[in-house]
Short mmCIF file of C-alpha atoms in Angstrom, two decimals:
data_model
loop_
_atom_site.label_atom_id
_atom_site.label_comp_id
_atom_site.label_asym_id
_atom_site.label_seq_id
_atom_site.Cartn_x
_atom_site.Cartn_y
_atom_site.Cartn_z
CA UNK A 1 76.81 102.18 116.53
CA UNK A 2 78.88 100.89 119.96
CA UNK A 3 80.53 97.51 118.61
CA UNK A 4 83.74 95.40 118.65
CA UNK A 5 85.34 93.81 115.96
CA UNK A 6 83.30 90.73 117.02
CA UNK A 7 80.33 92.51 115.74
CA UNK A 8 82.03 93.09 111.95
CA UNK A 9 80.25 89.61 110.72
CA UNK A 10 78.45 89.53 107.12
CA UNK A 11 75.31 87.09 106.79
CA UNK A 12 77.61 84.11 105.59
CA UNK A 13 79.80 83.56 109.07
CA UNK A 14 82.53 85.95 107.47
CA UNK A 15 84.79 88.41 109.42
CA UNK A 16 84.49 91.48 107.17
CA UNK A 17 86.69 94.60 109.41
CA UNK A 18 85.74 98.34 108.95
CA UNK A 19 87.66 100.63 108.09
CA UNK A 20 89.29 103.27 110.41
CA UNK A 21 87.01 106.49 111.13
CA UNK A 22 90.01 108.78 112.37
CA UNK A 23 92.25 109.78 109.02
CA UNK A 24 94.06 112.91 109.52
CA UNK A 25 97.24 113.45 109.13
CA UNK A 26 100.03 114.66 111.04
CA UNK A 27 102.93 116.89 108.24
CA UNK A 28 105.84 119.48 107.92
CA UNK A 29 104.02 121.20 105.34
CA UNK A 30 103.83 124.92 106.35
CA UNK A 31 99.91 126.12 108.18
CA UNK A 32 99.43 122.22 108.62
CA UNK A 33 96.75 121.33 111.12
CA UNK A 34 98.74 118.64 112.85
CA UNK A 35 102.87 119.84 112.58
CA UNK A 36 105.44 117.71 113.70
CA UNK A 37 106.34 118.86 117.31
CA UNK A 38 108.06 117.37 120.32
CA UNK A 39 105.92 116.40 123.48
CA UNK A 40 102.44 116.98 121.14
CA UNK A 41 101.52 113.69 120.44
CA UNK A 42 100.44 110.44 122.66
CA UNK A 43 99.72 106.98 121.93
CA UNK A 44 97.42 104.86 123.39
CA UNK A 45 98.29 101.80 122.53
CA UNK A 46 97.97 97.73 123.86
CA UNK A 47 101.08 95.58 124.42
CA UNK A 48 98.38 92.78 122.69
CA UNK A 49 97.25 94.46 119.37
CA UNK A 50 99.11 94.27 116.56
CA UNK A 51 97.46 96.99 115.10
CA UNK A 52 98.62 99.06 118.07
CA UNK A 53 102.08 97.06 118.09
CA UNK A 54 103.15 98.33 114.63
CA UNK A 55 102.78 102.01 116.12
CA UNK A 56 105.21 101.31 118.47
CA UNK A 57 107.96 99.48 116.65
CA UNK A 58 108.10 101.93 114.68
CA UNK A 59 108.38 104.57 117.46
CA UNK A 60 111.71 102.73 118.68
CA UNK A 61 113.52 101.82 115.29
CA UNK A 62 113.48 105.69 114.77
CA UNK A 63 113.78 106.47 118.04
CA UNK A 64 110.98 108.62 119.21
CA UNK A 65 109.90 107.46 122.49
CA UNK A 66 111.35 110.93 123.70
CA UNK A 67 109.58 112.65 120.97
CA UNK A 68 106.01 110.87 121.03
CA UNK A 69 105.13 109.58 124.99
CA UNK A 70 102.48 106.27 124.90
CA UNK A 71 100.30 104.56 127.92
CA UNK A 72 99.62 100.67 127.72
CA UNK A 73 96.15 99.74 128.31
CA UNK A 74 95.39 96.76 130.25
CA UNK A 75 95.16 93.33 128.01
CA UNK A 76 91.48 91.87 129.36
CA UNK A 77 88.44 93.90 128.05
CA UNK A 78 86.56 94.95 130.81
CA UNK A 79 82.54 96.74 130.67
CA UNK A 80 82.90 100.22 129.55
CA UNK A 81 80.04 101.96 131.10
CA UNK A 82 79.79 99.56 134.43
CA UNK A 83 76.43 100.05 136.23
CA UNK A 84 74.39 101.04 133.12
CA UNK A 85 72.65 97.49 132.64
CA UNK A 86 71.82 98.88 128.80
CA UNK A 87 75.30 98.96 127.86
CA UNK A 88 77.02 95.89 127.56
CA UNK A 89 79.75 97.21 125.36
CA UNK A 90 83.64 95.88 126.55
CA UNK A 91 86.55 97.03 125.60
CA UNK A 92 90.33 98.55 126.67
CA UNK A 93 90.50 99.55 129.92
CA UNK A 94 93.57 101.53 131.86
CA UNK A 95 95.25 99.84 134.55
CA UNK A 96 94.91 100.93 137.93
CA UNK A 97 97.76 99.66 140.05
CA UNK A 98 96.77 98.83 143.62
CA UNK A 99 93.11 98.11 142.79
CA UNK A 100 91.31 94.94 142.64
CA UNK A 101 91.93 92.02 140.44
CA UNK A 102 89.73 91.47 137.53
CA UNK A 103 87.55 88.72 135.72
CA UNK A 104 86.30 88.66 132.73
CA UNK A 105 83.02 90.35 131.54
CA UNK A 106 80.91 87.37 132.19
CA UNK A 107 82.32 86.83 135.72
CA UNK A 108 84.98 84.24 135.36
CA UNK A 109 88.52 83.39 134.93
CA UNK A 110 91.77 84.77 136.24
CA UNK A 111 92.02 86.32 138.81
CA UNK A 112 93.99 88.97 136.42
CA UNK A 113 96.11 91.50 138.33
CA UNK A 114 94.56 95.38 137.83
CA UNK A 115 97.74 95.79 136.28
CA UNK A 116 100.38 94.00 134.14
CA UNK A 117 103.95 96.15 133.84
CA UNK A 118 103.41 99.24 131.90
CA UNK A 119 99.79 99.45 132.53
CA UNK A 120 98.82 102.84 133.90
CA UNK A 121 96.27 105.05 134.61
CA UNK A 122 95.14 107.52 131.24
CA UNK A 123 97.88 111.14 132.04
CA UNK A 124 96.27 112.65 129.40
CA UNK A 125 92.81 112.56 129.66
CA UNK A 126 92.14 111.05 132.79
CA UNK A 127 89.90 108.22 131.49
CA UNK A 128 88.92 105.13 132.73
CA UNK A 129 89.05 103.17 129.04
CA UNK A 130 89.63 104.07 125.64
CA UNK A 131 86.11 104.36 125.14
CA UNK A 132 85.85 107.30 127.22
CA UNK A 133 89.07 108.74 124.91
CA UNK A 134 86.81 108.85 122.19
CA UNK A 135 84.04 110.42 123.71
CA UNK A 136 86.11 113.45 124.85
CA UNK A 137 87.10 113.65 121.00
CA UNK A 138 82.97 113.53 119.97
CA UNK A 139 83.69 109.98 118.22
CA UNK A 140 80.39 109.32 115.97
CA UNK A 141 81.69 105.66 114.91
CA UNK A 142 81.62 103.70 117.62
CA UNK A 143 84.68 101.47 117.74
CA UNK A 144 86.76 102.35 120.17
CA UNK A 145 90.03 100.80 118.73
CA UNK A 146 94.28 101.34 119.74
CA UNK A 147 95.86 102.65 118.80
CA UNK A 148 94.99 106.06 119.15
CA UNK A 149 97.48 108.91 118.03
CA UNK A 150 96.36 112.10 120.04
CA UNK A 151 97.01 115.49 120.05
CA UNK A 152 97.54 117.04 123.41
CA UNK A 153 97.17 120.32 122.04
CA UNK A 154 94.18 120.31 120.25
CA UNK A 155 92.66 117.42 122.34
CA UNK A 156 91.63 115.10 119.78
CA UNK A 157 92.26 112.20 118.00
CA UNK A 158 94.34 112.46 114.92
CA UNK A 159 94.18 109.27 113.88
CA UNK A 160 93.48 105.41 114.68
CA UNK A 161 94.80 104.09 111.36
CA UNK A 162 98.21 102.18 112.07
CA UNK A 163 99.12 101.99 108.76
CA UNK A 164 99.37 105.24 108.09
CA UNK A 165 100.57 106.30 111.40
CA UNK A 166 103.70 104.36 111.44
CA UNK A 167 104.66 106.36 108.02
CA UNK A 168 103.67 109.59 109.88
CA UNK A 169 106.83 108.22 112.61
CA UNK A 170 108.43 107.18 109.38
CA UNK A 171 108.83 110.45 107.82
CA UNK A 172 107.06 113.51 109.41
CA UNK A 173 109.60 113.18 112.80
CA UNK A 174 112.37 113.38 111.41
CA UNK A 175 113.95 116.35 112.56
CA UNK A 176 113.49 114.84 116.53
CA UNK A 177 114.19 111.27 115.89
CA UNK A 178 117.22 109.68 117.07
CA UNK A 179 117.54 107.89 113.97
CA UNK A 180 116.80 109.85 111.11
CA UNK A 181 118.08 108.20 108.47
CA UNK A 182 116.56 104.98 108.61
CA UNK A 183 113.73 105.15 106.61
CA UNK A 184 111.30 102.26 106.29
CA UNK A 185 109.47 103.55 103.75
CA UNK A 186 111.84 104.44 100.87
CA UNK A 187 110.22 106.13 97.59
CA UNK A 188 111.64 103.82 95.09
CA UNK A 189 110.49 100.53 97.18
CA UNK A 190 106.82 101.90 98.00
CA UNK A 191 105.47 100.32 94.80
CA UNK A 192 106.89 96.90 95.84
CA UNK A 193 105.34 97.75 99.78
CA UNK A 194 102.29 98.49 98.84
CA UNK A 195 102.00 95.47 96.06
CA UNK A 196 103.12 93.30 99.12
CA UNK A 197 100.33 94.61 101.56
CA UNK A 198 97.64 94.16 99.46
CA UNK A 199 98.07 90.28 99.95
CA UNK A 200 99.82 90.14 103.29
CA UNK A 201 97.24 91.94 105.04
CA UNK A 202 93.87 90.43 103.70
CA UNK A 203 95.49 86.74 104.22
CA UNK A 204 97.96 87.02 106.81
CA UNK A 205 97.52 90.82 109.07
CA UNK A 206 93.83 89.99 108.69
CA UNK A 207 93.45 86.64 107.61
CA UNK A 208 94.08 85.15 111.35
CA UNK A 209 90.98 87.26 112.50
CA UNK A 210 89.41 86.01 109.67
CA UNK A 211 89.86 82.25 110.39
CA UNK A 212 89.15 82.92 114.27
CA UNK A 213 86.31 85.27 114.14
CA UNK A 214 84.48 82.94 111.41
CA UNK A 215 81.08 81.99 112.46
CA UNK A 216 80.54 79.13 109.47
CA UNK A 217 82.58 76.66 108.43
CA UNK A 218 82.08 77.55 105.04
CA UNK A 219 83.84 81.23 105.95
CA UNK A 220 86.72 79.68 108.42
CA UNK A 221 87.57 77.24 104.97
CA UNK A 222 87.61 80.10 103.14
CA UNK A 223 89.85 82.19 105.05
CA UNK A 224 92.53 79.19 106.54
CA UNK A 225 93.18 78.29 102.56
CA UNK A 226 93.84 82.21 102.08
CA UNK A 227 95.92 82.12 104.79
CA UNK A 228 98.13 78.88 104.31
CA UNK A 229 98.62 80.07 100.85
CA UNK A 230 100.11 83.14 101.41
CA UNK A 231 102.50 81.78 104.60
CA UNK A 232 103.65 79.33 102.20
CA UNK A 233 104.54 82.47 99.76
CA UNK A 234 105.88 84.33 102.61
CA UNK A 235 108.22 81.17 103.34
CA UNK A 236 109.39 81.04 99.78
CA UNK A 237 110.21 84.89 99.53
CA UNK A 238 112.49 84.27 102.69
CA UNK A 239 113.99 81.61 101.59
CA UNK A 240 115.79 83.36 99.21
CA UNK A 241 116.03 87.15 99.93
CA UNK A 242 116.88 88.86 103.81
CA UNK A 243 113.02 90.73 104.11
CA UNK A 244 109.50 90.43 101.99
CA UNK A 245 109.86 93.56 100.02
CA UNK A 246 113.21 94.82 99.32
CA UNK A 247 115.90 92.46 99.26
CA UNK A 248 118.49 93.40 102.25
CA UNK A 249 116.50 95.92 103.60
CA UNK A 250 113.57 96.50 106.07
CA UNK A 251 110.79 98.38 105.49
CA UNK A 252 107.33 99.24 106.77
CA UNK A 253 106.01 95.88 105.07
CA UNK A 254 107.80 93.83 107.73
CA UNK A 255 106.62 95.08 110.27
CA UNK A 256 103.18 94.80 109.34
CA UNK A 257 104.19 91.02 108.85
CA UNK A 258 106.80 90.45 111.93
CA UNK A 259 103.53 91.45 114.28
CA UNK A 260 101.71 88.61 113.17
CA UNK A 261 104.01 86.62 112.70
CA UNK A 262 105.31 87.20 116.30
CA UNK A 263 101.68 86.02 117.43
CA UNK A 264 101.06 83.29 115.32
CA UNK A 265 101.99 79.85 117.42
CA UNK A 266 101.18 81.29 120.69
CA UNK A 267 98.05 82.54 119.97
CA UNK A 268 96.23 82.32 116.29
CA UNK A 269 97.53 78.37 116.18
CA UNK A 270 95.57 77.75 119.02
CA UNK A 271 92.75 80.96 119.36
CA UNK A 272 91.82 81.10 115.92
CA UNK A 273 92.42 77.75 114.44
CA UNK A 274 95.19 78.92 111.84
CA UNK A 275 97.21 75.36 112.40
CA UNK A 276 97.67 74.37 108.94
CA UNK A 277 101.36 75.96 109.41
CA UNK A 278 103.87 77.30 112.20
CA UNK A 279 106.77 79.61 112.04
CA UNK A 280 107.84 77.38 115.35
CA UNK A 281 108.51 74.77 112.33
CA UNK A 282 109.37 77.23 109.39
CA UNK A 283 113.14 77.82 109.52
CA UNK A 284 113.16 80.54 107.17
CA UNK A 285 109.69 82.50 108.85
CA UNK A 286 111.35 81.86 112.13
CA UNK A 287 115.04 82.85 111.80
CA UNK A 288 113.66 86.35 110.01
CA UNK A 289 111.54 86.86 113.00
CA UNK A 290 114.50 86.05 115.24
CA UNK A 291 116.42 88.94 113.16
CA UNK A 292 113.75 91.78 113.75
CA UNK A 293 113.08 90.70 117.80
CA UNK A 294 116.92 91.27 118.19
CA UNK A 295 116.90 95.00 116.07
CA UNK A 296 117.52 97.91 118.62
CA UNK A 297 114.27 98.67 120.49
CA UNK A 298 111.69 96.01 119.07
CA UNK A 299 111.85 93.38 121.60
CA UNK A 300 111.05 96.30 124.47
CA UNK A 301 107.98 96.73 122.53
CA UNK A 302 107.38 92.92 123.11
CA UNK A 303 104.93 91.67 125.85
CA UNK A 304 103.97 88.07 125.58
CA UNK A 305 102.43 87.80 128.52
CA UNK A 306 99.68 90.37 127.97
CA UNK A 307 99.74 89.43 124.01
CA UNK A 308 98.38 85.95 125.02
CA UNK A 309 96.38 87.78 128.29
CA UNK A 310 94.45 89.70 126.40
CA UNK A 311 93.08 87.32 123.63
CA UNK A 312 92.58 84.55 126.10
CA UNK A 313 90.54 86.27 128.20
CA UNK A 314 88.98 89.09 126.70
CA UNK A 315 86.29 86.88 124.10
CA UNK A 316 83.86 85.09 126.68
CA UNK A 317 82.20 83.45 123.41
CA UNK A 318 85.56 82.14 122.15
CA UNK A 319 86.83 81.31 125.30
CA UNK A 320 84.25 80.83 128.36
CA UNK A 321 86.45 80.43 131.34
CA UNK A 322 89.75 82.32 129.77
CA UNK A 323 92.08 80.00 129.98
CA UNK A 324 95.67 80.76 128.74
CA UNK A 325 97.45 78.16 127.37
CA UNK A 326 101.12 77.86 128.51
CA UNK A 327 102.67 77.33 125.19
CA UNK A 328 106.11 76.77 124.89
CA UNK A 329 107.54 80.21 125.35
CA UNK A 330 107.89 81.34 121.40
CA UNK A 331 109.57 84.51 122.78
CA UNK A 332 112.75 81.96 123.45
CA UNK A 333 113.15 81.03 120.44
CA UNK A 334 113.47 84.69 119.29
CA UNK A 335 116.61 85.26 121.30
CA UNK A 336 118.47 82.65 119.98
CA UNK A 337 121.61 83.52 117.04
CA UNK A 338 119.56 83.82 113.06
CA UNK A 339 121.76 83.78 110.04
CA UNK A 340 119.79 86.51 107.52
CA UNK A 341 122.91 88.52 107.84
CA UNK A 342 124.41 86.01 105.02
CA UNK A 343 121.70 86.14 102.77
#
């Protein structure tokens, strides 16, 4: 079935997300369908997803944006099969520089340029949207999601599960990256990773989505206590140690958090309702984000502009005219000095 993530509602008002359809998996072990290889693999991935962000953080700590090339989709869904009045399906588009300005898909807002910086056309495929991506791979799930790790050999989609393709950059790349010893996902840590995922992303990763999504009030109060509990534990944690899982040392687990948390005042606060707290007003949330902006390569990965472009105008329900709220530039308060390197 042809849906968005707006359409993943259970009977009570409650956000319930599906599961990723595309699981393979790329590895070094010898007669492996997807191997390792140089120039193989793309991304398609939005500057505004988190999802899609975690893919490419990880891509620059190791450094592998020789290794594994990426297009940015444009931040405002647009109508994915324009002219066929049946289908009203939106969803990522590619940006086509030198084209007309959009709206949104009800006719309003903006004007939005056809392209923010980075936005291309598709070099791979040659489609219009990412919708079209997973047609040419014979997608039978219909959500048409980023990011997408594809294989330019076999033409296909290997997968569009970020969690598990930002420990394919972690660990199958090796051999190419420019950084091969940093590894984010360390064996004798993955117990205390995983353990730390399995609350972080039902209240926090998800839990914003589930307070802004919420179609009962019974479901939002449901989800915004979730939520405010677990900030509150991520506060504490930093507090006392440098990152959530492992003391002094970073691992995939922040990430997963830092994207979220790198969203949270400029968007969720406001979008989706989540102001019970702020990392704006969090010393210890804020000066750890401040520490991963400034690593080598994440804040190139950073696009506020089309973060807060995209949710602000892509939802017509949520947000009729797409208005984007000013805010008071969170991404400045990034660049300035942390102390985590005492901790």
């Amino acid at each position: 079935m042809v849906r968005t993530a707006l359409e993943e509602m259970c009977k009570d008002g409650a956000f319930t997300r599906k599961d990723a359809a595309w699981r393979d998996w790329i590895s070094r072990e010898a007669g492996a369908k997807f191997a390792p290889e140089k120039n193989r693999y793309h991304l398609f991935v939005a500057y505004a997803c988190p999802w899609a962000h975690r893919t490419l953080m990880v891509r620059a700590l190791k450094g592998l944006e020789d290794v594994i090339s990426a297009t940015v989709v444009h931040p405002t869904w647009q109508n994915t099969k324009p002219g066929v009045a049946e289908d009203n399906h939106s969803g990522w588009v590619f940006g086509n520089p030198g084209s007309k300005n959009l709206v949104n898909t009800i006719g309003l807002g903006g004007p939005f340029p056809a392209a923010y910086p980075d936005n291309e056309p598709d070099p791979i495929t040659g489609s219009n949207n990412i919708r079209e991506v997973y047609e040419k791979a014979e997608d039978k799930d219909g959500k048409y999601s980023v990011p997408i790790l594809w294989d330019t050999k076999l033409k296909t989609i290997v997968s569009n599960e970020s969690s598990e393709i930002i420990r394919m950059f972690n660990s199958e790349f090796t051999e190419f990256a420019a950084y091969p010893d940093l590894d984010l996902y360390p064996g004798d840590e993955r117990g205390k990773i995983e353990a730390a995922n399995k609350w972080i992303y039902p209240n926090i990763n998800n839990g914003v989505y589930r307070c802004g999504f919420a179609t009962s009030q019974e479901a939002y109060d449901a989800a915004i206590d979730d939520l405010t509990k677990s900030f509150d534990r991520v506060d504490s944690i930093l507090q006392s140690q440098r990152f959530i899982t492992a003391g002094d040392k970073m691992t995939l687990a922040d990430v997963r958090l830092f994207v979220t948390l790198l969203r949270f005042d400029e968007v969720y606060v406001v979008y989706f309702k989540t102001n019970t707290r702020s990392v704006t007003h969090t010393p210890a949330i804020l000066n750890y984000c401040r520490e991963i902006y400034q690593m080598s390569g994440v804040k190139d990965t950073v696009s506020m502009e089309q973060i807060k472009a995209h949710y602000y105008t892509s939802h017509p329900t949520l947000n009729h005219f797409s208005i984007i709220p000013r805010g008071a530039d969170f991404e400045r308060l990034l660049q300035q000095p942390h102390n985590r390197e005492n901790m």
